[in-house]
Every structure is written in C-alpha cells, then in structure tokens.
XYZ file of C-alpha atoms in Angstrom:
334
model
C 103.761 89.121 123.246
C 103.046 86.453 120.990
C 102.932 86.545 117.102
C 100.308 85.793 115.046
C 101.000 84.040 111.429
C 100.321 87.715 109.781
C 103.280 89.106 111.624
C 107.366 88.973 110.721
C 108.275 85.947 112.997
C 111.004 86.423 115.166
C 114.912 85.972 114.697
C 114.853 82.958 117.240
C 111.471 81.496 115.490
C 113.668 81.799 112.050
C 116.097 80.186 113.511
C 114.877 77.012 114.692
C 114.483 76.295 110.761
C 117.925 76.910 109.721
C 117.621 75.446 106.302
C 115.151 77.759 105.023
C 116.853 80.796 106.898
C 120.309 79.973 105.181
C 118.727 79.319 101.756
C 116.693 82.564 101.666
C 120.175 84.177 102.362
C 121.629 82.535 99.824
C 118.949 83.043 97.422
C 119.060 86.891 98.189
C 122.804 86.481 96.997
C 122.614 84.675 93.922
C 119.574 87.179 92.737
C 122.212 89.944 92.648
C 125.134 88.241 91.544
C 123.295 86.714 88.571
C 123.120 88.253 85.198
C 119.805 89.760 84.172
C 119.589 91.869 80.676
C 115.719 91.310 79.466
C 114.130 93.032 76.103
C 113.033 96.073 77.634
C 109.443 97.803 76.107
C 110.479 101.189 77.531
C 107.180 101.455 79.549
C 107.288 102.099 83.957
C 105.209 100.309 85.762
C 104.511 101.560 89.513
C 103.067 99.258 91.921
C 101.183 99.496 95.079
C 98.711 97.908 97.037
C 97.437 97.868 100.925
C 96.382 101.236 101.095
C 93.684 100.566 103.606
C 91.870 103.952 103.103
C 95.421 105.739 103.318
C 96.771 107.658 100.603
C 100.598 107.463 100.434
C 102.367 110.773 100.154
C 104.613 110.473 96.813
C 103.621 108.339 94.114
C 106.110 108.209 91.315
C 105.417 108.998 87.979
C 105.006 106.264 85.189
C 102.890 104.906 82.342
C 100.721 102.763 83.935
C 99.650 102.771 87.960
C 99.003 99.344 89.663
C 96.811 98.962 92.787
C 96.881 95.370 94.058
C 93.889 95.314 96.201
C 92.688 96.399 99.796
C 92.454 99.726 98.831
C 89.923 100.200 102.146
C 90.014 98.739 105.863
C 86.477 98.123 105.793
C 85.034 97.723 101.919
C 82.025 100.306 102.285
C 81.183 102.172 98.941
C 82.675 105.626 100.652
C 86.232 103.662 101.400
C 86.705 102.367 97.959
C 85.204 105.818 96.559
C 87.163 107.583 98.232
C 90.537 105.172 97.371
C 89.206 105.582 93.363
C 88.665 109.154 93.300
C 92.471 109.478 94.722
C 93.629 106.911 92.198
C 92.010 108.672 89.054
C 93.575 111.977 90.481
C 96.872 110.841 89.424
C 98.512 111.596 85.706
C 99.580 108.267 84.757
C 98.268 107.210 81.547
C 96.978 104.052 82.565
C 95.757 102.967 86.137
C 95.036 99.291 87.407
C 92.901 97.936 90.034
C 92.149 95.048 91.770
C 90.211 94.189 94.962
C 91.762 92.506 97.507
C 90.153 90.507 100.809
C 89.168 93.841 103.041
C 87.353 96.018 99.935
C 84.083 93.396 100.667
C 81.467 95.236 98.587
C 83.092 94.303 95.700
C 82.183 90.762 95.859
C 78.798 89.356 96.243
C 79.309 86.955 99.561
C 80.853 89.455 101.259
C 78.788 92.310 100.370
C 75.899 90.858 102.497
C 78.072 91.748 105.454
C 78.122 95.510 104.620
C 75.121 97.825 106.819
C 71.983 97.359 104.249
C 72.313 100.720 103.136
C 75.929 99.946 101.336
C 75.128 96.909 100.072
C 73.374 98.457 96.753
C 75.599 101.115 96.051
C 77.394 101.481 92.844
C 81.252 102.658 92.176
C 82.192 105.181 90.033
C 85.466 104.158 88.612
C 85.992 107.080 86.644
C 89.217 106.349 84.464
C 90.524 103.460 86.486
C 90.197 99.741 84.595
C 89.304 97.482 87.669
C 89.873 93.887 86.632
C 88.213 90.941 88.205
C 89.153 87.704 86.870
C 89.716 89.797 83.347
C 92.196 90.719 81.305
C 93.102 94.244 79.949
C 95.276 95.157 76.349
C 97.243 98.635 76.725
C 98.447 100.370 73.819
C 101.655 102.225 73.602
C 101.676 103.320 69.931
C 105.383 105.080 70.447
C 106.923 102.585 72.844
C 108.619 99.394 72.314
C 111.871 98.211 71.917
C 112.470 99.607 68.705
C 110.087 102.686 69.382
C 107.209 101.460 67.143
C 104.574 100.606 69.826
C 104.215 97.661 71.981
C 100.878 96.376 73.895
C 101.187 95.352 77.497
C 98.601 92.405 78.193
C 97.348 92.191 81.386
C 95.412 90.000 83.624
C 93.970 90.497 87.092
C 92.974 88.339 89.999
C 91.582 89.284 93.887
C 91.172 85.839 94.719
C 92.992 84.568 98.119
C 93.179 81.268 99.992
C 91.026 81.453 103.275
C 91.663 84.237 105.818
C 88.999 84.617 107.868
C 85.868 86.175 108.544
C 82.322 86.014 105.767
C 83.187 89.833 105.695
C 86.806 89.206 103.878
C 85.996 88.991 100.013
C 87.232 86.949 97.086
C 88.654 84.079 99.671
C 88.567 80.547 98.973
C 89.485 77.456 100.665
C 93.313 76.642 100.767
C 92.873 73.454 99.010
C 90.852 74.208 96.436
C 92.038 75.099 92.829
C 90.785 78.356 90.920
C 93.852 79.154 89.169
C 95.074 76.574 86.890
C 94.718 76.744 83.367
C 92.730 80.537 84.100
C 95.732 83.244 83.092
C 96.119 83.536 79.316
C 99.332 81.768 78.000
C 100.131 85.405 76.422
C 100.084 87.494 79.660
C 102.612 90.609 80.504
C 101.870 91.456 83.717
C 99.967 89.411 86.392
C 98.251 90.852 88.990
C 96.639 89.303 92.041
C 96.356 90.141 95.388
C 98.332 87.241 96.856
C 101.335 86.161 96.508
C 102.111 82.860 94.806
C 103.402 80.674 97.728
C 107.161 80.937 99.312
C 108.157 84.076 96.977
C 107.673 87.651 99.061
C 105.808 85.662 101.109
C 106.909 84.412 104.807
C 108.820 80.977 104.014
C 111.011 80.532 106.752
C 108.056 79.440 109.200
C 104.582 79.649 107.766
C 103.477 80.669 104.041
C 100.804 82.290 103.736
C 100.569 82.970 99.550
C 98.703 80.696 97.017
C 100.311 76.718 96.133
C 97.975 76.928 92.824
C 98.731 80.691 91.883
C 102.297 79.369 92.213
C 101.756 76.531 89.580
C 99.817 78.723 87.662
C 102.950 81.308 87.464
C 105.451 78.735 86.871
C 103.556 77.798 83.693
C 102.697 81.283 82.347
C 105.796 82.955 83.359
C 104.837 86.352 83.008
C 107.770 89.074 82.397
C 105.867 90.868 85.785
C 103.703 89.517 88.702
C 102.431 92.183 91.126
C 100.484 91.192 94.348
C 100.282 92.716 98.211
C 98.193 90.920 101.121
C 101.437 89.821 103.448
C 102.189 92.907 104.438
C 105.184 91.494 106.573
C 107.130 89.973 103.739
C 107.469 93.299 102.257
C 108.308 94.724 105.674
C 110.762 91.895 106.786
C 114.583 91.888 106.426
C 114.783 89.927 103.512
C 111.311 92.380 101.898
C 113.569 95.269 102.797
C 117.467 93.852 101.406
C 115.220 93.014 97.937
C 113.069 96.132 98.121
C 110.272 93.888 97.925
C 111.240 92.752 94.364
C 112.318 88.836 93.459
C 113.770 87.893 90.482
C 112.432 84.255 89.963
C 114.488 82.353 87.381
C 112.489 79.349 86.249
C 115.344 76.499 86.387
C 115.972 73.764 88.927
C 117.486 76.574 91.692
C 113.625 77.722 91.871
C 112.596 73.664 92.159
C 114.773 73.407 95.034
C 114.089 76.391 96.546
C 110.751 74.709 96.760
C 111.401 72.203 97.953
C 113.498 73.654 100.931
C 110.215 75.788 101.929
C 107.479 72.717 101.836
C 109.352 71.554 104.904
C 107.001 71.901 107.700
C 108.280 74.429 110.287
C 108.930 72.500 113.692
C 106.713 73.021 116.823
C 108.197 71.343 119.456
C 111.888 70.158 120.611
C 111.286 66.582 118.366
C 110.269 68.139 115.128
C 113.317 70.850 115.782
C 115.745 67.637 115.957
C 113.962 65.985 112.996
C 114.380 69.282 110.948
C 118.339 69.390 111.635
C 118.522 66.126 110.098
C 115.651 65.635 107.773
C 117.909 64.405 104.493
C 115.479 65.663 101.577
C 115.721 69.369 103.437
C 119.636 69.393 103.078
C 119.446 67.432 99.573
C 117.087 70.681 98.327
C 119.372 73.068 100.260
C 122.391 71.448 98.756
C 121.083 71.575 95.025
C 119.959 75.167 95.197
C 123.608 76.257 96.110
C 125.385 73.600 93.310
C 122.584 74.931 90.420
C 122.729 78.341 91.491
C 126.799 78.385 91.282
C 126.479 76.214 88.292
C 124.516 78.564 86.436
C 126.211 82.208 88.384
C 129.630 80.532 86.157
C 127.734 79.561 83.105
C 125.831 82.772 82.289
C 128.913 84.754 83.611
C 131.498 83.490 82.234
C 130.337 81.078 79.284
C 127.621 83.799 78.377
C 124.695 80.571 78.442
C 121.022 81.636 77.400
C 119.675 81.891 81.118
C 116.347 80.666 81.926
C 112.688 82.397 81.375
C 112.319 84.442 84.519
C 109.486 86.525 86.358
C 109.945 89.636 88.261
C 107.887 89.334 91.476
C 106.713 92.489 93.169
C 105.251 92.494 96.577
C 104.033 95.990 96.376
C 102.296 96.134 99.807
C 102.114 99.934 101.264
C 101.133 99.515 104.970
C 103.897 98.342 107.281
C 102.940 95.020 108.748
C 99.591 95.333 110.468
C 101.045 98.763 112.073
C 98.346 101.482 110.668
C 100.889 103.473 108.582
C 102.040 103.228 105.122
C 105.789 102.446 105.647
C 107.043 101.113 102.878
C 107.432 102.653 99.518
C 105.641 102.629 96.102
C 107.739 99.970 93.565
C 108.845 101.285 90.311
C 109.313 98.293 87.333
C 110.905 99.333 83.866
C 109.364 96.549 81.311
C-alpha cells in the first residue's frame, strides 16, 4: 500500500537518502550528549494538540495548558464546543488555544464550507484565551527564578502552508510569507500549529512544516515553540527516541543541519546516484558532525557560553492519521 506525504515513510524510502537519515541520527545524539542548564521560571507548561474531537485520558497537571490546534475532525460549532468545554474542565491555571487547519469555523474562508446553519454560531470559550495571530501576558506573581513573579509572554499562530481542501482553515500558499517580522522580539513561548520546517517535522524525504515560520524562529528564538499538524513526526522513530521534544541550538550545527534537509529527496534511480554523490550534501553532513563535536568538547570540557537555543515541542495527540490518540501529552518546565 502506498504512502501518502502525511504518513511516516518507510525504512527503505529513508534510506535511499542516507545523508539526511545518518544526520538525523546523529543529531538525536549530540541533543543528549550536549550540555543544557537554562534559567528556569519554575512554571510547567503541558502541551497538546490534534485532538480531533477526542479527549485524551490523563492530562498532567501544570500551570498553564497548551492546545495547538485541530481540536475537531470537522470544525462545526458542537466539535470545537464540545473540545472547549473539556478544555475549561481542567484545573490548570492558565489554558491556551489555537485553531489549527480542520477546526474551519474559526476562520472566515473556511467557515462558508460549514452546513448554513453552523456558519453563524458563536463559541463560548469560557476561561480558555484562544489566540489568533495575538499575543497573551501571564502573570505568576510567586514564580520566577528567585520566587518574586515572572510573566510568560506568549504569542499564537494557526496559520499553515497549503494542505488541501477550501474546508481546511488558516492555510496559505507555500510560497508566500505571513510570518516574518509578525512574532514580537520579546516572546516566551510560540505557538503555532505547524511546525517550522525540518524540526519534528518529516526531513528525511518530504517536509511538510513552514520555510518562513522557520526564519521567523531563528530570529526570535523563543525559550519554547509548541506546534502539532504532522502527526507522523511525533509518531516516527526519531518523534518517539526524542519524545517529540528538540532542543534547537542556534549555531552553525543548526545551519548545516539545514542545509543537509533542503536536499531534494530522489525519485528515480538517477537522482538516487546524484544524491550519493551530491558534494554540498556531504559538505553540510560533514560540518554538522565537526561543529557539533567542536562545540560537545567546548561546552563540556572548556565550560564555553553555548548558544541561544529553543525547545521545540511537537505536541501532536493522535497517532499518525490512525483515529486514536497514541501518543502522550508533553510536559515543559520553563
């Protein structure tokens, strides 16, 4: 049975790009063995997303509850009513939502592809801050590093490059730029419901996340970046070995990490040869492992100021494309 691009790609698929299989190994190393000691604010983040009408049956408790988007299958008003009354059932003190592509009433195009009936209908959101393009302040007047409060800032995104159908909100053409320049310079915790392009996304053949989001990241470098929407990078191997967590360090390892990934997959027996061979591949491949040992020694032994970083979350609930939530809610200490 074939596999479409929404799907974990198969072992012998991965392997007929052997670059980017070896260097998502390696990079799966070096996240581990690297040294990571951040300014903690003492407040517990849990993140989910992909619901799809389907409530999950433990959700840890935490300070502030993060839904990235497609809370519903089918976006009516009694799907994402149903998802919010759920959400605001739970005790954490704060709780975060964002649409993603399937909850379509919440976006105007969309919307008109709803029976007429639900195209009107209003949400109660009860105690749940939904953010749409918008960012959010939350206080913790006893928190902190020091214990004498902290504020989280927040900012929220559904916006996704094309996936199909007028009835999927929020989407936008792949080439086309609505994220640079639009997250504050300031922000905590970013949430959207892609992912930013090659990280928890699927890499080794065809990535599916956001180019622009991924610029956009690289500049802001947020301590926290929570997303869903590929629910088979969460599910994969490599989602699985990371528990869906990435630990992007903002040096020249992440640059050629890059640059392994923009290699177009091959297709056919010529573009498999080319790819074994292709020099700027192996140069990328090559200066991922030297800078990644380079810097492994330098913060471990010479105790070097390592670079800004960005915890990246792919908090997706439902198991690929499989109907049940099988994978678990993420827990982040900030």
């Amino acid at each position: 049975m074939a596999r479409g691009p929404w799907d974990i790609p198969s072992i012998i698929t991965q392997c007929l790009s052997p670059a980017k299989l070896i260097v998502r190994i390696l990079n799966l190393i070096f996240s581990f063995l690297r040294p990571y000691n951040p300014i903690r604010q003492n407040v517990t983040l849990v993140c989910i997303s992909d619901t799809h009408n389907l409530i999950p049956k433990h959700v840890p408790f935490g300070d502030v509850l993060i839904h990235a988007g497609d809370l519903t299958q089918g976006g009516t008003p009694s799907e994402i009513q149903a998802q919010v009354d759920w959400l605001d059932s739970l005790p954490h003190q704060y709780k975060i939502v964002i649409a993603g592509n399937h909850d379509s009433l919440l976006e105007v195009r969309s919307r008109g592809t709803l029976d007429l009936a639900d195209q009107n209908v209003d949400i109660n959101w009860r105690s749940i801050i939904y953010l749409q393009e918008d960012p959010a302040r939350l206080h913790f007047p006893s928190r902190g590093s020091h214990g004498d409060g902290c504020t989280l800032k927040i900012y929220g995104s559904p916006i996704v490059p094309h996936v199909g159908g007028p009835e999927h909100a929020f989407q936008v053409p792949r080439t086309k730029d609505l994220w640079t320049g639009r997250v504050p310079q300031d922000t905590d915790v970013l949430i959207s419901h892609t992912p930013p392009r090659y990280h928890l996304d699927l890499p080794g053949v065809s990535p599916l996340g956001c180019e622009f989001l991924l610029r956009e990241v690289r500049r802001v470098k947020p301590a926290v970046h929570v997303f869903g929407h590929v629910h088979a990078a969460r599910s994969d191997i490599f989602g699985q070995l990371s528990g869906g967590q990435e630990l992007v360090r903002w040096d020249l390892t992440e640059r050629h990490l890059e640059g392994v990934f923009s290699a177009e997959s091959p297709d056919g027996l010529f573009s498999f040869m080319f790819s074994l061979i292709n020099p700027v591949t192996w140069y990328h491949l090559c200066g991922f492992w030297f800078y990644s040992l380079r810097a492994l020694v330098l913060e471990r032994l010479l105790w070097t100021e390592p670079p800004p970083t960005t915890r990246m979350v792919n908090a997706a609930l439902m198991r690929c494309d499989e109907g049940w939530l099988g994978n678990e809610p993420q827990v982040i200490h900030v």
